């Protein structure tokens, strides 16, 4: 089983330390990454950090397709891309042989109506952390569906999508477009866990 827990051990790698500093300098929250992947981050450019499994910081859909074709080894990416106050993008990838989470999020530092960027991204990262924790719990219980992978493609520039894929033949027929994709992933993982035992009332 693969340890997906973001806090399996506190990351101390130089790439992760620099990544946190770059995000803090831009007023961005830090995404949750499993400790081993966070420690393996390498700085590719001023604001792009990846593990060595990536050939290069690819386009969002290319990253998804690469994982669909070759889910091994585990990999991660954290990047700030674009130019100007309204064209910035934050990308986060956590991809293991069983779980692929691909986020492409709109970023703006301009004031305006709605939830400020930092708070919105923090809320999304909180849900991602919950998904990683739940996936880890399903693994530890030995309940992960055999030969299946779970995809979360949260792309704010297109329709978000999610779904279970056969590991040997990753047909995307079961990938569903859904604006609540990350919540659907959480509910799907919840359904794999056994119901808690009823508590006897004294």
PDB file of C-alpha atoms in Angstrom:
ATOM      1  CA  UNK A   1       0.000   0.000   0.000  1.00  0.00           C
ATOM      2  CA  UNK A   2       1.135   3.536  -0.688  1.00  0.00           C
ATOM      3  CA  UNK A   3       1.221   5.982   2.219  1.00  0.00           C
ATOM      4  CA  UNK A   4      -0.809   8.976   1.056  1.00  0.00           C
ATOM      5  CA  UNK A   5      -1.000  10.836   4.347  1.00  0.00           C
ATOM      6  CA  UNK A   6       0.080  14.462   3.895  1.00  0.00           C
ATOM      7  CA  UNK A   7       1.621  14.462   7.381  1.00  0.00           C
ATOM      8  CA  UNK A   8       3.129  10.982   7.356  1.00  0.00           C
ATOM      9  CA  UNK A   9       6.310  12.776   8.432  1.00  0.00           C
ATOM     10  CA  UNK A  10       7.106  16.508   8.411  1.00  0.00           C
ATOM     11  CA  UNK A  11       8.763  17.288   5.052  1.00  0.00           C
ATOM     12  CA  UNK A  12      12.208  18.824   5.357  1.00  0.00           C
ATOM     13  CA  UNK A  13      13.515  18.736   1.778  1.00  0.00           C
ATOM     14  CA  UNK A  14      15.102  21.849   0.318  1.00  0.00           C
ATOM     15  CA  UNK A  15      12.689  21.872  -2.629  1.00  0.00           C
ATOM     16  CA  UNK A  16       9.685  21.786  -0.288  1.00  0.00           C
ATOM     17  CA  UNK A  17      11.161  24.563   1.874  1.00  0.00           C
ATOM     18  CA  UNK A  18      11.698  26.751  -1.189  1.00  0.00           C
ATOM     19  CA  UNK A  19       8.224  25.916  -2.505  1.00  0.00           C
ATOM     20  CA  UNK A  20       6.619  27.053   0.746  1.00  0.00           C
ATOM     21  CA  UNK A  21       8.668  30.257   0.683  1.00  0.00           C
ATOM     22  CA  UNK A  22       7.679  31.047  -2.914  1.00  0.00           C
ATOM     23  CA  UNK A  23       3.981  30.507  -2.174  1.00  0.00           C
ATOM     24  CA  UNK A  24       4.154  32.570   1.020  1.00  0.00           C
ATOM     25  CA  UNK A  25       5.865  35.363  -0.900  1.00  0.00           C
ATOM     26  CA  UNK A  26       2.943  35.425  -3.324  1.00  0.00           C
ATOM     27  CA  UNK A  27       0.326  35.287  -0.574  1.00  0.00           C
ATOM     28  CA  UNK A  28      -0.752  31.759  -1.527  1.00  0.00           C
ATOM     29  CA  UNK A  29      -1.604  28.877   0.825  1.00  0.00           C
ATOM     30  CA  UNK A  30       0.483  25.705   0.772  1.00  0.00           C
ATOM     31  CA  UNK A  31      -1.196  22.599  -0.684  1.00  0.00           C
ATOM     32  CA  UNK A  32      -1.108  19.273   1.178  1.00  0.00           C
ATOM     33  CA  UNK A  33       1.368  16.743  -0.198  1.00  0.00           C
ATOM     34  CA  UNK A  34       2.313  13.320   1.145  1.00  0.00           C
ATOM     35  CA  UNK A  35       5.563  13.700   3.064  1.00  0.00           C
ATOM     36  CA  UNK A  36       7.654  11.520   0.748  1.00  0.00           C
ATOM     37  CA  UNK A  37       6.535  13.453  -2.341  1.00  0.00           C
ATOM     38  CA  UNK A  38       7.033  16.826  -0.650  1.00  0.00           C
ATOM     39  CA  UNK A  39      10.586  15.823   0.275  1.00  0.00           C
ATOM     40  CA  UNK A  40      11.247  14.787  -3.333  1.00  0.00           C
ATOM     41  CA  UNK A  41      10.312  18.168  -4.854  1.00  0.00           C
ATOM     42  CA  UNK A  42      12.947  19.865  -6.976  1.00  0.00           C
ATOM     43  CA  UNK A  43      12.798  23.500  -8.077  1.00  0.00           C
ATOM     44  CA  UNK A  44      12.538  23.573 -11.889  1.00  0.00           C
ATOM     45  CA  UNK A  45      12.145  27.317 -12.291  1.00  0.00           C
ATOM     46  CA  UNK A  46      11.343  30.296 -10.099  1.00  0.00           C
ATOM     47  CA  UNK A  47       7.838  29.069  -9.230  1.00  0.00           C
ATOM     48  CA  UNK A  48       7.685  25.473 -10.523  1.00  0.00           C
ATOM     49  CA  UNK A  49       8.462  22.510  -8.273  1.00  0.00           C
ATOM     50  CA  UNK A  50       8.174  18.873  -9.351  1.00  0.00           C
ATOM     51  CA  UNK A  51       9.387  15.426  -8.446  1.00  0.00           C
ATOM     52  CA  UNK A  52      11.806  13.794 -10.845  1.00  0.00           C
ATOM     53  CA  UNK A  53       9.091  11.604 -12.409  1.00  0.00           C
ATOM     54  CA  UNK A  54       7.920  14.514 -14.579  1.00  0.00           C
ATOM     55  CA  UNK A  55       9.747  15.013 -17.860  1.00  0.00           C
ATOM     56  CA  UNK A  56       8.910  18.706 -17.629  1.00  0.00           C
ATOM     57  CA  UNK A  57       6.164  20.953 -16.260  1.00  0.00           C
ATOM     58  CA  UNK A  58       3.584  19.950 -18.857  1.00  0.00           C
ATOM     59  CA  UNK A  59       0.164  21.341 -19.688  1.00  0.00           C
ATOM     60  CA  UNK A  60      -2.558  20.281 -17.265  1.00  0.00           C
ATOM     61  CA  UNK A  61      -4.281  17.758 -19.541  1.00  0.00           C
ATOM     62  CA  UNK A  62      -0.903  16.325 -20.591  1.00  0.00           C
ATOM     63  CA  UNK A  63      -0.143  15.566 -16.942  1.00  0.00           C
ATOM     64  CA  UNK A  64      -3.467  13.739 -16.624  1.00  0.00           C
ATOM     65  CA  UNK A  65      -2.849  11.766 -19.805  1.00  0.00           C
ATOM     66  CA  UNK A  66       0.675  10.834 -18.713  1.00  0.00           C
ATOM     67  CA  UNK A  67      -0.682   9.442 -15.436  1.00  0.00           C
ATOM     68  CA  UNK A  68      -3.416   7.536 -17.257  1.00  0.00           C
ATOM     69  CA  UNK A  69      -0.807   5.941 -19.519  1.00  0.00           C
ATOM     70  CA  UNK A  70       1.862   5.387 -16.836  1.00  0.00           C
ATOM     71  CA  UNK A  71       0.667   5.581 -13.215  1.00  0.00           C
ATOM     72  CA  UNK A  72       4.056   4.539 -11.811  1.00  0.00           C
ATOM     73  CA  UNK A  73       6.041   6.081 -10.176  1.00  0.00           C
ATOM     74  CA  UNK A  74       4.312   8.434  -7.749  1.00  0.00           C
ATOM     75  CA  UNK A  75       4.813  12.088  -8.578  1.00  0.00           C
ATOM     76  CA  UNK A  76       3.896  15.612  -7.530  1.00  0.00           C
ATOM     77  CA  UNK A  77       3.880  19.135  -8.937  1.00  0.00           C
ATOM     78  CA  UNK A  78       3.297  22.557  -7.401  1.00  0.00           C
ATOM     79  CA  UNK A  79       3.488  25.531  -9.750  1.00  0.00           C
ATOM     80  CA  UNK A  80       2.476  29.137 -10.159  1.00  0.00           C
ATOM     81  CA  UNK A  81       2.105  29.964 -13.838  1.00  0.00           C
ATOM     82  CA  UNK A  82       1.022  32.881 -16.000  1.00  0.00           C
ATOM     83  CA  UNK A  83       1.618  36.603 -15.937  1.00  0.00           C
ATOM     84  CA  UNK A  84      -0.277  39.607 -14.650  1.00  0.00           C
ATOM     85  CA  UNK A  85      -2.782  40.009 -11.849  1.00  0.00           C
ATOM     86  CA  UNK A  86      -5.660  38.232 -13.572  1.00  0.00           C
ATOM     87  CA  UNK A  87      -3.940  35.493 -15.546  1.00  0.00           C
ATOM     88  CA  UNK A  88      -2.175  33.575 -12.792  1.00  0.00           C
ATOM     89  CA  UNK A  89      -2.758  29.855 -12.367  1.00  0.00           C
ATOM     90  CA  UNK A  90      -1.819  27.583  -9.492  1.00  0.00           C
ATOM     91  CA  UNK A  91      -1.340  23.920 -10.351  1.00  0.00           C
ATOM     92  CA  UNK A  92      -1.093  21.071  -7.871  1.00  0.00           C
ATOM     93  CA  UNK A  93      -0.636  17.392  -8.704  1.00  0.00           C
ATOM     94  CA  UNK A  94      -0.547  14.430  -6.316  1.00  0.00           C
ATOM     95  CA  UNK A  95      -0.397  11.227  -8.354  1.00  0.00           C
ATOM     96  CA  UNK A  96       0.222   7.710  -7.045  1.00  0.00           C
ATOM     97  CA  UNK A  97      -0.422   4.400  -8.819  1.00  0.00           C
ATOM     98  CA  UNK A  98      -3.943   4.381  -7.346  1.00  0.00           C
ATOM     99  CA  UNK A  99      -4.936   8.032  -6.948  1.00  0.00           C
ATOM    100  CA  UNK A 100      -4.466  10.971  -9.299  1.00  0.00           C
ATOM    101  CA  UNK A 101      -5.392  14.476  -8.090  1.00  0.00           C
ATOM    102  CA  UNK A 102      -4.852  17.192 -10.694  1.00  0.00           C
ATOM    103  CA  UNK A 103      -5.775  20.769  -9.772  1.00  0.00           C
ATOM    104  CA  UNK A 104      -5.598  23.838 -12.015  1.00  0.00           C
ATOM    105  CA  UNK A 105      -6.901  26.820 -10.062  1.00  0.00           C
ATOM    106  CA  UNK A 106      -7.602  30.410 -10.991  1.00  0.00           C
ATOM    107  CA  UNK A 107      -5.574  32.967  -9.048  1.00  0.00           C
ATOM    108  CA  UNK A 108      -6.061  36.706  -8.914  1.00  0.00           C
ATOM    109  CA  UNK A 109      -4.607  39.259  -6.529  1.00  0.00           C
ATOM    110  CA  UNK A 110      -7.111  41.921  -7.552  1.00  0.00           C
ATOM    111  CA  UNK A 111      -9.804  42.927  -5.032  1.00  0.00           C
ATOM    112  CA  UNK A 112     -13.325  42.049  -6.035  1.00  0.00           C
ATOM    113  CA  UNK A 113     -16.561  40.391  -4.987  1.00  0.00           C
ATOM    114  CA  UNK A 114     -16.625  36.879  -3.635  1.00  0.00           C
ATOM    115  CA  UNK A 115     -14.235  34.899  -1.495  1.00  0.00           C
ATOM    116  CA  UNK A 116     -10.625  36.171  -1.496  1.00  0.00           C
ATOM    117  CA  UNK A 117      -8.204  33.941  -3.371  1.00  0.00           C
ATOM    118  CA  UNK A 118      -6.264  32.787  -0.293  1.00  0.00           C
ATOM    119  CA  UNK A 119      -9.425  31.690   1.518  1.00  0.00           C
ATOM    120  CA  UNK A 120     -10.847  29.948  -1.566  1.00  0.00           C
ATOM    121  CA  UNK A 121      -7.650  28.025  -2.259  1.00  0.00           C
ATOM    122  CA  UNK A 122      -7.292  27.165   1.428  1.00  0.00           C
ATOM    123  CA  UNK A 123     -10.795  25.664   1.374  1.00  0.00           C
ATOM    124  CA  UNK A 124      -9.961  23.607  -1.733  1.00  0.00           C
ATOM    125  CA  UNK A 125      -6.704  22.397  -0.157  1.00  0.00           C
ATOM    126  CA  UNK A 126      -8.583  21.422   2.985  1.00  0.00           C
ATOM    127  CA  UNK A 127     -10.850  19.192   0.875  1.00  0.00           C
ATOM    128  CA  UNK A 128      -7.806  17.770  -0.919  1.00  0.00           C
ATOM    129  CA  UNK A 129      -6.201  16.944   2.428  1.00  0.00           C
ATOM    130  CA  UNK A 130      -9.381  15.142   3.476  1.00  0.00           C
ATOM    131  CA  UNK A 131      -9.350  13.162   0.214  1.00  0.00           C
ATOM    132  CA  UNK A 132      -5.718  12.136   0.749  1.00  0.00           C
ATOM    133  CA  UNK A 133      -6.438  11.141   4.348  1.00  0.00           C
ATOM    134  CA  UNK A 134      -9.514   9.125   3.347  1.00  0.00           C
ATOM    135  CA  UNK A 135      -7.641   7.391   0.534  1.00  0.00           C
ATOM    136  CA  UNK A 136      -4.901   6.462   2.980  1.00  0.00           C
ATOM    137  CA  UNK A 137      -7.475   5.099   5.438  1.00  0.00           C
ATOM    138  CA  UNK A 138      -9.119   3.002   2.700  1.00  0.00           C
ATOM    139  CA  UNK A 139      -5.684   1.570   1.828  1.00  0.00           C
ATOM    140  CA  UNK A 140      -4.845   0.777   5.430  1.00  0.00           C
ATOM    141  CA  UNK A 141      -8.154  -1.078   5.802  1.00  0.00           C
ATOM    142  CA  UNK A 142      -7.407  -3.092   2.657  1.00  0.00           C
ATOM    143  CA  UNK A 143     -10.600  -1.826   1.010  1.00  0.00           C
ATOM    144  CA  UNK A 144      -9.205  -0.157  -2.118  1.00  0.00           C
ATOM    145  CA  UNK A 145     -10.913  -1.670  -5.209  1.00  0.00           C
ATOM    146  CA  UNK A 146      -8.541  -4.144  -6.823  1.00  0.00           C
ATOM    147  CA  UNK A 147      -6.936  -2.916 -10.063  1.00  0.00           C
ATOM    148  CA  UNK A 148      -8.715   0.421  -9.974  1.00  0.00           C
ATOM    149  CA  UNK A 149      -7.550   4.014  -9.896  1.00  0.00           C
ATOM    150  CA  UNK A 150      -9.397   7.115  -8.760  1.00  0.00           C
ATOM    151  CA  UNK A 151      -9.102  10.330 -10.782  1.00  0.00           C
ATOM    152  CA  UNK A 152      -9.839  13.855  -9.590  1.00  0.00           C
ATOM    153  CA  UNK A 153      -9.392  16.453 -12.340  1.00  0.00           C
ATOM    154  CA  UNK A 154     -10.273  19.796 -10.770  1.00  0.00           C
ATOM    155  CA  UNK A 155      -9.688  22.231 -13.612  1.00  0.00           C
ATOM    156  CA  UNK A 156     -11.331  25.618 -13.014  1.00  0.00           C
ATOM    157  CA  UNK A 157     -10.861  26.540 -16.680  1.00  0.00           C
ATOM    158  CA  UNK A 158     -12.917  23.515 -17.810  1.00  0.00           C
ATOM    159  CA  UNK A 159     -15.562  21.317 -16.275  1.00  0.00           C
ATOM    160  CA  UNK A 160     -14.130  19.452 -13.248  1.00  0.00           C
ATOM    161  CA  UNK A 161     -14.382  15.666 -13.512  1.00  0.00           C
ATOM    162  CA  UNK A 162     -13.788  12.543 -11.479  1.00  0.00           C
ATOM    163  CA  UNK A 163     -14.179   8.782 -11.702  1.00  0.00           C
ATOM    164  CA  UNK A 164     -12.897   5.277 -11.058  1.00  0.00           C
ATOM    165  CA  UNK A 165     -10.754   3.748 -13.800  1.00  0.00           C
ATOM    166  CA  UNK A 166      -9.663   0.180 -14.428  1.00  0.00           C
ATOM    167  CA  UNK A 167      -5.915   0.011 -13.781  1.00  0.00           C
ATOM    168  CA  UNK A 168      -5.190  -2.274 -16.742  1.00  0.00           C
ATOM    169  CA  UNK A 169      -7.400  -0.486 -19.270  1.00  0.00           C
ATOM    170  CA  UNK A 170      -8.002   3.072 -18.048  1.00  0.00           C
ATOM    171  CA  UNK A 171     -11.037   3.839 -20.179  1.00  0.00           C
ATOM    172  CA  UNK A 172     -12.427   7.253 -19.380  1.00  0.00           C
ATOM    173  CA  UNK A 173     -16.014   6.139 -19.948  1.00  0.00           C
ATOM    174  CA  UNK A 174     -16.658   6.241 -16.214  1.00  0.00           C
ATOM    175  CA  UNK A 175     -15.144   9.711 -15.748  1.00  0.00           C
ATOM    176  CA  UNK A 176     -17.955  12.106 -14.909  1.00  0.00           C
ATOM    177  CA  UNK A 177     -18.034  15.860 -15.427  1.00  0.00           C
ATOM    178  CA  UNK A 178     -19.255  17.399 -12.192  1.00  0.00           C
ATOM    179  CA  UNK A 179     -18.736  20.871 -10.663  1.00  0.00           C
ATOM    180  CA  UNK A 180     -18.659  19.143  -7.252  1.00  0.00           C
ATOM    181  CA  UNK A 181     -16.032  16.608  -8.319  1.00  0.00           C
ATOM    182  CA  UNK A 182     -13.902  16.894  -5.192  1.00  0.00           C
ATOM    183  CA  UNK A 183     -16.946  16.345  -2.963  1.00  0.00           C
ATOM    184  CA  UNK A 184     -17.957  13.353  -5.077  1.00  0.00           C
ATOM    185  CA  UNK A 185     -14.479  11.869  -4.571  1.00  0.00           C
ATOM    186  CA  UNK A 186     -14.835  12.310  -0.812  1.00  0.00           C
ATOM    187  CA  UNK A 187     -18.252  10.649  -0.794  1.00  0.00           C
ATOM    188  CA  UNK A 188     -17.012   7.809  -2.993  1.00  0.00           C
ATOM    189  CA  UNK A 189     -14.145   7.125  -0.597  1.00  0.00           C
ATOM    190  CA  UNK A 190     -16.512   7.301   2.365  1.00  0.00           C
ATOM    191  CA  UNK A 191     -18.663   4.603   0.784  1.00  0.00           C
ATOM    192  CA  UNK A 192     -15.695   2.226   0.758  1.00  0.00           C
ATOM    193  CA  UNK A 193     -15.231   2.476   4.512  1.00  0.00           C
ATOM    194  CA  UNK A 194     -17.270   0.259   6.841  1.00  0.00           C
ATOM    195  CA  UNK A 195     -20.021   1.956   8.796  1.00  0.00           C
ATOM    196  CA  UNK A 196     -18.957   2.757  12.357  1.00  0.00           C
ATOM    197  CA  UNK A 197     -20.169   0.284  14.933  1.00  0.00           C
ATOM    198  CA  UNK A 198     -23.336   1.276  16.677  1.00  0.00           C
ATOM    199  CA  UNK A 199     -22.634   2.630  20.127  1.00  0.00           C
ATOM    200  CA  UNK A 200     -24.596   0.817  22.782  1.00  0.00           C
ATOM    201  CA  UNK A 201     -26.489   3.169  25.041  1.00  0.00           C
ATOM    202  CA  UNK A 202     -26.019   2.530  28.721  1.00  0.00           C
TER     203      UNK A 202
END
